mmCIF file of C-alpha atoms in Angstrom:
data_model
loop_
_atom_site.group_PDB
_atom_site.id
_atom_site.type_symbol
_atom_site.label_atom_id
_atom_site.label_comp_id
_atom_site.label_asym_id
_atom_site.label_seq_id
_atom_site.Cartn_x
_atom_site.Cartn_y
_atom_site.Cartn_z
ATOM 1 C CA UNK X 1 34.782 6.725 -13.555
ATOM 2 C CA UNK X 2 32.415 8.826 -11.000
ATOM 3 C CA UNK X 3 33.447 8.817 -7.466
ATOM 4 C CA UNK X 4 29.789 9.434 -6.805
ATOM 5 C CA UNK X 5 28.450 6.715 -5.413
ATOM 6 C CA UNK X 6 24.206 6.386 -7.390
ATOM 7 C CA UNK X 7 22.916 7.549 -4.100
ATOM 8 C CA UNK X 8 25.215 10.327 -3.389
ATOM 9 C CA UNK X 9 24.646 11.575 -7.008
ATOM 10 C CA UNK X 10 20.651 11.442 -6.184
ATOM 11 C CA UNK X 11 20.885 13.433 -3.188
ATOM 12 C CA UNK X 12 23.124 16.101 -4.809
ATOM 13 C CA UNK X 13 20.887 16.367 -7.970
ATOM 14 C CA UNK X 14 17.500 16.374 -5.466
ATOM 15 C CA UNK X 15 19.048 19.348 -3.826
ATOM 16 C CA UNK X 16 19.049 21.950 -6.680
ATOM 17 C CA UNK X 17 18.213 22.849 -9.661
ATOM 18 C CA UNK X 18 19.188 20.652 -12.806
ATOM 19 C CA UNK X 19 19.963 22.201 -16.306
ATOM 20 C CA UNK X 20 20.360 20.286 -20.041
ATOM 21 C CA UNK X 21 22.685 22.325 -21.526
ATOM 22 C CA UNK X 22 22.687 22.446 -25.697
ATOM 23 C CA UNK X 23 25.164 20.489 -28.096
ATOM 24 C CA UNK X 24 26.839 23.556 -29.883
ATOM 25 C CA UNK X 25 27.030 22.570 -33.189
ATOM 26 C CA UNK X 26 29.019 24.199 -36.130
ATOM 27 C CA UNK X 27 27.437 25.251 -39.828
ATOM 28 C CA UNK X 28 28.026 22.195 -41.177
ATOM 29 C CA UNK X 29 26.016 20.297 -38.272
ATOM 30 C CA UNK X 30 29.810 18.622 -36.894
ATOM 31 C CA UNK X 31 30.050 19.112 -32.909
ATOM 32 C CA UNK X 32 31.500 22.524 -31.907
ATOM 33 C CA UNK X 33 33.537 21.073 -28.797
ATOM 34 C CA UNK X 34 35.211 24.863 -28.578
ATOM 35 C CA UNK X 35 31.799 25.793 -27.853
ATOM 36 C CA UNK X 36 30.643 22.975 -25.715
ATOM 37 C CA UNK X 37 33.531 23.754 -23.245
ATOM 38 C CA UNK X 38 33.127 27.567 -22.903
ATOM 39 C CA UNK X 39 29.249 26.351 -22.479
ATOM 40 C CA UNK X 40 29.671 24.460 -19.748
ATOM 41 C CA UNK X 41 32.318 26.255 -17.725
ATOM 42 C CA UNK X 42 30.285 29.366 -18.098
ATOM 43 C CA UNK X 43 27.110 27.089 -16.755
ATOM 44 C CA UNK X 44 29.298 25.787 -13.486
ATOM 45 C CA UNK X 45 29.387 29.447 -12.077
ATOM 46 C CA UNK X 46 25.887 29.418 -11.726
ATOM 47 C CA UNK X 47 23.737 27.353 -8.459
ATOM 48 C CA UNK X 48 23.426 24.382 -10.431
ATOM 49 C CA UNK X 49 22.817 20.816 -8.991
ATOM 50 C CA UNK X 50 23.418 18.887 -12.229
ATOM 51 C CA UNK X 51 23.935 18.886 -15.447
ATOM 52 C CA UNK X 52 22.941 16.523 -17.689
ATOM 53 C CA UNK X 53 25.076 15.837 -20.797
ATOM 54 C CA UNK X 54 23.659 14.723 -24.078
ATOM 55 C CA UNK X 55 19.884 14.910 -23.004
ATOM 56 C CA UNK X 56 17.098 15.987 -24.256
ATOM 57 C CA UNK X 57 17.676 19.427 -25.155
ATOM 58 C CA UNK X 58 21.549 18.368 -25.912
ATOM 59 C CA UNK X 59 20.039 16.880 -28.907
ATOM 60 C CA UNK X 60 20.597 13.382 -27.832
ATOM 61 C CA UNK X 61 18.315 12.155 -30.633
ATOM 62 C CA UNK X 62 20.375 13.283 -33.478
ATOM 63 C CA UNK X 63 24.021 12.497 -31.920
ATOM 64 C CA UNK X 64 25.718 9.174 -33.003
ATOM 65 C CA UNK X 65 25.824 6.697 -30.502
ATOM 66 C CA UNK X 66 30.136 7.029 -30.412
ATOM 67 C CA UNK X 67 29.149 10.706 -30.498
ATOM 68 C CA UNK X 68 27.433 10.897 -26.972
ATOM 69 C CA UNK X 69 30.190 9.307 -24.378
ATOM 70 C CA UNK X 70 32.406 12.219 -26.580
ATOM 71 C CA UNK X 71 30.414 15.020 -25.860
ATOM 72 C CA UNK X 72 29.952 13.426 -21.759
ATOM 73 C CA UNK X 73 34.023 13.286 -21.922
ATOM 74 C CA UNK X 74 34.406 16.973 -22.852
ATOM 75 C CA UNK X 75 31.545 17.565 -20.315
ATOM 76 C CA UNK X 76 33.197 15.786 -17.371
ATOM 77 C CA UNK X 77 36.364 17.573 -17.911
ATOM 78 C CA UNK X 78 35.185 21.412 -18.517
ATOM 79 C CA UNK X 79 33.371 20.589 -15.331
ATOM 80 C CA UNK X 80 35.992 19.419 -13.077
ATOM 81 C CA UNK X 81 33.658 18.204 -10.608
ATOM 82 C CA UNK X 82 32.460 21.455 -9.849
ATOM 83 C CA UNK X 83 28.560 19.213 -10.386
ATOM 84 C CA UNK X 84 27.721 16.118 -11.303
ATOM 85 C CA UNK X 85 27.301 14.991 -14.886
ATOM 86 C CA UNK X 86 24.536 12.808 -16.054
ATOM 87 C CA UNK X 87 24.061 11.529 -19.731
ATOM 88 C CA UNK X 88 21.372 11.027 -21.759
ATOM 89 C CA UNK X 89 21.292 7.129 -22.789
ATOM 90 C CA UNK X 90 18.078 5.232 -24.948
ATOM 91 C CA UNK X 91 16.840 3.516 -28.447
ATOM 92 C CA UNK X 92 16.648 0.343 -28.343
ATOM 93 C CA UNK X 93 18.068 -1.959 -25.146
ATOM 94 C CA UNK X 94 20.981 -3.063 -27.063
ATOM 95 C CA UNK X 95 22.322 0.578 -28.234
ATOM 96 C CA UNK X 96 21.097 2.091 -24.885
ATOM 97 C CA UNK X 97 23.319 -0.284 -23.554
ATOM 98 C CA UNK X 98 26.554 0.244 -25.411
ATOM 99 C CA UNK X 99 25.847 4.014 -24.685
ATOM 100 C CA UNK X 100 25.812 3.940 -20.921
ATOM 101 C CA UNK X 101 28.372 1.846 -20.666
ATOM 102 C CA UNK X 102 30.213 4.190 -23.282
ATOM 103 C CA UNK X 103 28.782 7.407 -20.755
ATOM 104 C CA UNK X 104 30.157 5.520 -17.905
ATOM 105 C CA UNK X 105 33.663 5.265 -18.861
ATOM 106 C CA UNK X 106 33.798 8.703 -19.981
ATOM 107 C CA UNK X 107 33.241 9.409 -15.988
ATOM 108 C CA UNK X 108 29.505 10.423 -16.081
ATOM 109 C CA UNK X 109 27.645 10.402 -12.338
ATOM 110 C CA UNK X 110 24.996 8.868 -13.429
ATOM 111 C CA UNK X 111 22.606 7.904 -16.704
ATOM 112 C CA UNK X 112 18.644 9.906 -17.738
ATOM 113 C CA UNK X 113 16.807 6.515 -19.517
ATOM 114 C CA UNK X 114 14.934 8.216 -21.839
ATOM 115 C CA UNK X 115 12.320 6.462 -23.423
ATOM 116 C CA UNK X 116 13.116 3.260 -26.053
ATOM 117 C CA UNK X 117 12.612 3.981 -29.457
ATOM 118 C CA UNK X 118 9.609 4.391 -31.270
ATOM 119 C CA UNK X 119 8.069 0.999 -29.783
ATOM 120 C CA UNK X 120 5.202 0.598 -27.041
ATOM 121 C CA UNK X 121 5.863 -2.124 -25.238
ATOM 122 C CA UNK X 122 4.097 -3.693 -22.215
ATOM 123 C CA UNK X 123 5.505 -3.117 -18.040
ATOM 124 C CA UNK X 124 7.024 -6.617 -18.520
ATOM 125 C CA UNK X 125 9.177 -5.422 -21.440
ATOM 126 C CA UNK X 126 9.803 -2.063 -20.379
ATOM 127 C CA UNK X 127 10.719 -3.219 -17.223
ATOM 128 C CA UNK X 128 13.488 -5.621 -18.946
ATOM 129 C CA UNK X 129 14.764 -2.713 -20.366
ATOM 130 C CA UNK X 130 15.045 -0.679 -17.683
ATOM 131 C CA UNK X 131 17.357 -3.493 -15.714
ATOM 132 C CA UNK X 132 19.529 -4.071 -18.362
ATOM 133 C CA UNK X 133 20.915 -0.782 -18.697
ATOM 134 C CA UNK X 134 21.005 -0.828 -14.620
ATOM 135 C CA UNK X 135 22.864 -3.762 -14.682
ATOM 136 C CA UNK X 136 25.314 -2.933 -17.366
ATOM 137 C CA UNK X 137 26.493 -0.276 -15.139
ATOM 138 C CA UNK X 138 27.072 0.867 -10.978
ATOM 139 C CA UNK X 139 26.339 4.775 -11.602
ATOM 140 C CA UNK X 140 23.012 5.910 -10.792
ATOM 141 C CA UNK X 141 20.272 5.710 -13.076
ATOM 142 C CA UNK X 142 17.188 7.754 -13.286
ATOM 143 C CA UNK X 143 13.953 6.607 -15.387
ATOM 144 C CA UNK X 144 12.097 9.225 -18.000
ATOM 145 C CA UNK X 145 8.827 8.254 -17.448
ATOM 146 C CA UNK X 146 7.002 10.188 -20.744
ATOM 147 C CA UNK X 147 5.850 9.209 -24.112
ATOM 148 C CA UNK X 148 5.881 5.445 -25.123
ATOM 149 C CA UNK X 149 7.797 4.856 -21.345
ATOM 150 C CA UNK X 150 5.388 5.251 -18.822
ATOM 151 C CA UNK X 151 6.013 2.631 -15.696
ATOM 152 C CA UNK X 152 3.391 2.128 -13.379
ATOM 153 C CA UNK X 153 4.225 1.933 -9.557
ATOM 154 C CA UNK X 154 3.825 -1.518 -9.249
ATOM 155 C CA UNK X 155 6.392 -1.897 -12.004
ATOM 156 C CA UNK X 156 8.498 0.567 -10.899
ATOM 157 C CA UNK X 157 8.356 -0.657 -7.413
ATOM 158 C CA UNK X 158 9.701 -4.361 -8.267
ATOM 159 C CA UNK X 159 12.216 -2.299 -10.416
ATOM 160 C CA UNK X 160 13.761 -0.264 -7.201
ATOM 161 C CA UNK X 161 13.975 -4.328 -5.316
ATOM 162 C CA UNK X 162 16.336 -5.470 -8.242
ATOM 163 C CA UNK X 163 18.090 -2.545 -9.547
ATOM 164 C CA UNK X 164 19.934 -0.416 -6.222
ATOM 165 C CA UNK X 165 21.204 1.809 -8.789
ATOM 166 C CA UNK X 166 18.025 2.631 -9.846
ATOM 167 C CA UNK X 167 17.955 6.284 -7.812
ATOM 168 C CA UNK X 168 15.711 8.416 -9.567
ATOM 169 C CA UNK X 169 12.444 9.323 -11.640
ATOM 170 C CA UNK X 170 11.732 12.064 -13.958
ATOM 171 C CA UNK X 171 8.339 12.704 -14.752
ATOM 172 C CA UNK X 172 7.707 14.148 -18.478
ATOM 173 C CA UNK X 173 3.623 13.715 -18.843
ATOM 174 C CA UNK X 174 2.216 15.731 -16.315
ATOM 175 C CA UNK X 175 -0.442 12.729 -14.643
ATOM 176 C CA UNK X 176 -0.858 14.189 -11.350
ATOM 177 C CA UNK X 177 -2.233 11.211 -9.940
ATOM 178 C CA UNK X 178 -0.053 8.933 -11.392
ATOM 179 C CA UNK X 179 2.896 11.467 -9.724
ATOM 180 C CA UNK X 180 0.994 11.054 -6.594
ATOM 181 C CA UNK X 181 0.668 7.082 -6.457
ATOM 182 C CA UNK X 182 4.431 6.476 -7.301
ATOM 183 C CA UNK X 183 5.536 8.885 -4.836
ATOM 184 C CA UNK X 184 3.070 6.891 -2.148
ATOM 185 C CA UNK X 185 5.081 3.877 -3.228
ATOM 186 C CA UNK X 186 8.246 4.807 -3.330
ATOM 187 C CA UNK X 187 8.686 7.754 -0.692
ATOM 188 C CA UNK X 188 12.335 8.276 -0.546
ATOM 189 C CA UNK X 189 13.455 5.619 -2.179
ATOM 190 C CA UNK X 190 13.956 7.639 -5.177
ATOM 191 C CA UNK X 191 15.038 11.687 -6.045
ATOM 192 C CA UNK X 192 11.959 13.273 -8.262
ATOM 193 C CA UNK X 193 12.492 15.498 -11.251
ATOM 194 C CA UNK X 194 9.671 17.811 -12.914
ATOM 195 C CA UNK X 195 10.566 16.900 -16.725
ATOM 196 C CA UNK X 196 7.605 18.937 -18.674
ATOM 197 C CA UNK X 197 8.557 21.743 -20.796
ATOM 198 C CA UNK X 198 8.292 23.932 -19.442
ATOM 199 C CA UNK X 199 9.134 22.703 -16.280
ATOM 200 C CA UNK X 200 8.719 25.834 -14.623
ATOM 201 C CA UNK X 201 5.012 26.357 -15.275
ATOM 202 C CA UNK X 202 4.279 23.058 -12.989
ATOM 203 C CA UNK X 203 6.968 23.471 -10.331
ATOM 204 C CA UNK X 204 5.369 24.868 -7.495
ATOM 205 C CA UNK X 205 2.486 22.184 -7.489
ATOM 206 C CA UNK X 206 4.679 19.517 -8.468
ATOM 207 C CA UNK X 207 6.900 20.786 -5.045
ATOM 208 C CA UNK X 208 3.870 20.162 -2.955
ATOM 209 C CA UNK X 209 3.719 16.198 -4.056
ATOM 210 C CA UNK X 210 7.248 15.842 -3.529
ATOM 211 C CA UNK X 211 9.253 16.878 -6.471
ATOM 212 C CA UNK X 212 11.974 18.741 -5.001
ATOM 213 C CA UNK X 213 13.526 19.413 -8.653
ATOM 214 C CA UNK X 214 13.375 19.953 -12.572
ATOM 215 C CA UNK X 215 15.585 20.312 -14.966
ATOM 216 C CA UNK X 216 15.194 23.736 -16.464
ATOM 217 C CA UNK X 217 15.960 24.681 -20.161
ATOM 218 C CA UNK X 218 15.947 28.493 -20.406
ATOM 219 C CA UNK X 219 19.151 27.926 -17.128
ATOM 220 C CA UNK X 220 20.976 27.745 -20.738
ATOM 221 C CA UNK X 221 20.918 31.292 -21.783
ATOM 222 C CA UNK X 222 19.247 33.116 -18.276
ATOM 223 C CA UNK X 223 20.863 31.175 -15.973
ATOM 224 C CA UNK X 224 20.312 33.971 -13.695
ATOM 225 C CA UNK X 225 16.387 34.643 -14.090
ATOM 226 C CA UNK X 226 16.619 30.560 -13.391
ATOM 227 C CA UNK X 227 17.782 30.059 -10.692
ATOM 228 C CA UNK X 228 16.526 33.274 -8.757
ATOM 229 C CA UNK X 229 12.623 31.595 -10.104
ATOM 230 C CA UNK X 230 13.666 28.138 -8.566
ATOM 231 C CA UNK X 231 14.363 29.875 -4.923
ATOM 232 C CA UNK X 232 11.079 31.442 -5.220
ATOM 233 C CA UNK X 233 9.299 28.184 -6.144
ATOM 234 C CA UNK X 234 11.398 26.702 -3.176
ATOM 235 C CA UNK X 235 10.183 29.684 -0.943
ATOM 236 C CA UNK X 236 6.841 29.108 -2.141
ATOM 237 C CA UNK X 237 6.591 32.947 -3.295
ATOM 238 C CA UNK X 238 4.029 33.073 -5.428
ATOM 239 C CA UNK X 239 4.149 36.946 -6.176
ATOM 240 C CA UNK X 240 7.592 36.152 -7.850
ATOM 241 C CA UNK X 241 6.959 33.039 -9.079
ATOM 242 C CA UNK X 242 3.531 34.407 -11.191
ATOM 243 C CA UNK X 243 5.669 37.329 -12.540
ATOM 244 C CA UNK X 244 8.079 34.966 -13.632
ATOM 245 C CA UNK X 245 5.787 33.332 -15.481
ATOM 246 C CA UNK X 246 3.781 35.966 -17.142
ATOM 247 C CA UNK X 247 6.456 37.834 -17.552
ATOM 248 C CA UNK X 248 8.652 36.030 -19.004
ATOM 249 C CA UNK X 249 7.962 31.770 -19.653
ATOM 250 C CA UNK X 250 4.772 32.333 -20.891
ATOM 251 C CA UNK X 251 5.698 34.472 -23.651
ATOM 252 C CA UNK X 252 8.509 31.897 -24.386
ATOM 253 C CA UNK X 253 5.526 29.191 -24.385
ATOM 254 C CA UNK X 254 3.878 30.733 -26.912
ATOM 255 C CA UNK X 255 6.873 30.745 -29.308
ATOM 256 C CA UNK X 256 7.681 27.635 -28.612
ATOM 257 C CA UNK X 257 4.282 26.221 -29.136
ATOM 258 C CA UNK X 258 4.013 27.707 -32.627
ATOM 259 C CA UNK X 259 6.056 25.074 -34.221
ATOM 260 C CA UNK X 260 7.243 20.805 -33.659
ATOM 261 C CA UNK X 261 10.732 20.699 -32.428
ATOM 262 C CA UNK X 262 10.874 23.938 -30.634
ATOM 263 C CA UNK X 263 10.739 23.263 -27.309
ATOM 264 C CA UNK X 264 14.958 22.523 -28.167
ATOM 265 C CA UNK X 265 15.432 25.081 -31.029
ATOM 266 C CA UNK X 266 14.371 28.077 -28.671
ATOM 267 C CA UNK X 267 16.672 27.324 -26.600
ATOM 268 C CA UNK X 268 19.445 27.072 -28.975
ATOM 269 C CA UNK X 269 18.204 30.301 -30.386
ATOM 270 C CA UNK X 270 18.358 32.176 -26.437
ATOM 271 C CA UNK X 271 22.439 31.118 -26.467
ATOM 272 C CA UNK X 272 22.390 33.117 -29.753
ATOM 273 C CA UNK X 273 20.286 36.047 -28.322
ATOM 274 C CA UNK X 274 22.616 36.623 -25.371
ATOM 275 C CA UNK X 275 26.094 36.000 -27.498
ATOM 276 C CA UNK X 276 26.925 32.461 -27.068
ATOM 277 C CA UNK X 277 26.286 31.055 -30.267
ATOM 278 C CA UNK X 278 25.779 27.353 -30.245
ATOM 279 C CA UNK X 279 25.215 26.977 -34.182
ATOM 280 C CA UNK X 280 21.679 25.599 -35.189
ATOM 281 C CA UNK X 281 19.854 22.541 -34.395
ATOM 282 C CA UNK X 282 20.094 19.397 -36.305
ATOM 283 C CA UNK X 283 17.525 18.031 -38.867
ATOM 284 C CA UNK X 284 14.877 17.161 -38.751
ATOM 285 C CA UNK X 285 14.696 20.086 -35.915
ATOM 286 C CA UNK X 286 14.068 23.521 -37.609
ATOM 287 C CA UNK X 287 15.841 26.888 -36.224
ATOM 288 C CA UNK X 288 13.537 30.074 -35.715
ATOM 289 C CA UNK X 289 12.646 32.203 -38.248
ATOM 290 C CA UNK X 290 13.817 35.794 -38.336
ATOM 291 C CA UNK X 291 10.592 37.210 -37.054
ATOM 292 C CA UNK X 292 10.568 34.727 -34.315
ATOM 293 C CA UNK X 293 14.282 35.312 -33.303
ATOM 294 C CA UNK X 294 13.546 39.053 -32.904
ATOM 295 C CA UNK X 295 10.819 38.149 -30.497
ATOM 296 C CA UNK X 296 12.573 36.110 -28.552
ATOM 297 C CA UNK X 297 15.293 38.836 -28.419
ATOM 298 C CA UNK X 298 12.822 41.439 -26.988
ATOM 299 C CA UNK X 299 12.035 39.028 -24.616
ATOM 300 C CA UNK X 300 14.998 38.687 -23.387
ATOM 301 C CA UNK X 301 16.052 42.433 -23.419
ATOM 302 C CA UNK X 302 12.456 43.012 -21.143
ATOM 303 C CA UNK X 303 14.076 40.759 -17.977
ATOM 304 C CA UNK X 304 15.460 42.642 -15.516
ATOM 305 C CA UNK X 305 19.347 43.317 -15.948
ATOM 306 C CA UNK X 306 20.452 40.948 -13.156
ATOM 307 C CA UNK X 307 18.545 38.422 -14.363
ATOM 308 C CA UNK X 308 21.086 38.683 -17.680
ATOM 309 C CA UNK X 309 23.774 40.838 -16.493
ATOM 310 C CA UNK X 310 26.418 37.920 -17.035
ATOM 311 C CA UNK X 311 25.109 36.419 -20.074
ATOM 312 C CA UNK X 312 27.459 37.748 -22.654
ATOM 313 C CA UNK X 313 30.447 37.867 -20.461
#
């Protein structure tokens, strides 16, 4: 069990940068827990705030519902409390459920909702699902507010009144003026998280309304070149932040961008750029072709050598 309490764990996480580190998987698509462990005790040297176990680019929509409090155990202990662990819990109430409750045991801080699946549902029902998984638990939860989950304030505002452990919101469709309202509402009541991919192309504005954090991808396999681009966005340098960019996440866009399912398989195929191979992705995710792997490796090669000094260590 955590000895976080949900609003100590929302503080800590608001504070930093936030990372979603991959589900190494082996050739035959079985977890690679080996892996997993070096992963994440490599990933706790870094300035990391949290880390969020079985999320979105952990593959949490192709792990087994018995397979996610797993991978959160292994993640807890390679950690040692060196940062809070979050899991990735959602499908439908029921599973979500039996999954945060499963994540809770296996001493996660807190709980990402990601979005119910495949259903659009009304405030009224989305809201019911939200408190159920809040109430199955006391560790902090934060809401994914993207695809077929998008709460409005009002909804997410009568949401905060019943459910204290309801601590954070992580924005994943980019509706600047539905960012803006809900931050209005809610102030402080709640720690924000950028959640676009790429996070980092909308984190300097998204600092201005409020959003103090986002959970970073590429912190996998340049955890360096990450966090050095999150003090500039906190400095507001915008010489460093644009050559980050062009530089370097652009370039990565455009790979990414070329085919569905990439915005997790190019990060799975960085950990096998720099020498931490993580095995591929599971179906129906594809890997990167050849072509695109040599890219990506140039890339890579171009950042400056601090920036990826440690990476194969």
């Amino acid at each position: 069990m955590s000895k976080m309490t949900p609003k100590e764990m929302a503080a800590k996480i608001g504070s930093g940068l936030l990372s979603f580190p991959v589900t190494p998987f082996k050739a035959d698509h079985s977890f690679d827990e080996a892996t997993y462990r070096a992963n994440m005790d490599w990933l706790c040297g870094y300035d990391v705030a949290g880390l969020f176990a079985a999320g979105g680019t952990g593959e949490f929509f192709s792990l087994t519902a018995a397979e996610v409090p797993e991978v959160v155990r292994i993640a807890v202990e390679e950690t040692k409390g060196r940062v809070p662990v979050l899991a990735g819990t959602g499908y439908g109430t029921a599973i979500a459920r039996e999954i945060a409750v499963g994540a809770e045991k296996a001493g996660a801080d807190g709980l990402l909702l990601l979005p119910p699946y495949l259903m659009h549902a009304e405030q009224e029902g989305l809201a019911a699902h939200v408190e159920a998984i809040c109430n199955a638990v006391k560790i902090g939860v934060i809401v994914y507010n993207r695809d077929n989950a998008i709460l409005q304030p009002d909804t997410l505002a009568r949401l905060c009144e019943r459910c204290p452990n309801l601590v954070g919101y992580k924005d994943g469709i980019g509706d600047i003026e539905l960012m803006t309202r809900v931050y209005t509402r809610m102030g402080d009541r709640l720690t924000y998280i950028g959640g676009l991919p790429t996070a980092e192309t909308f984190a300097l504005p998204y600092l201005d309304m409020g959003v103090t954090t986002y959970s970073s991808a590429v912190f996998n396999f340049v955890p360096e070149f990450a966090t050095n681009f999150y003090a500039a966005v906190r400095k507001r340098d915008h010489a460093a932040i644009h050559a980050g960019l062009k530089d370097f996440i652009l370039p990565l866009i455009a790979i990414r961008n070329r085919k569905k399912g990439y915005a997790v398989s190019i990060i799975k195929a960085g950990m096998k750029v720099i020498g931490r191979d993580s095995g591929p992705v599971r179906p129906p995710l594809t890997d990167l072709t050849d072509a695109e792997m040599a890219e990506l490796t140039a890339l890579v090669k171009a950042l400056p050598a601090a920036a990826v000094s440690q990476a194969a260590e």
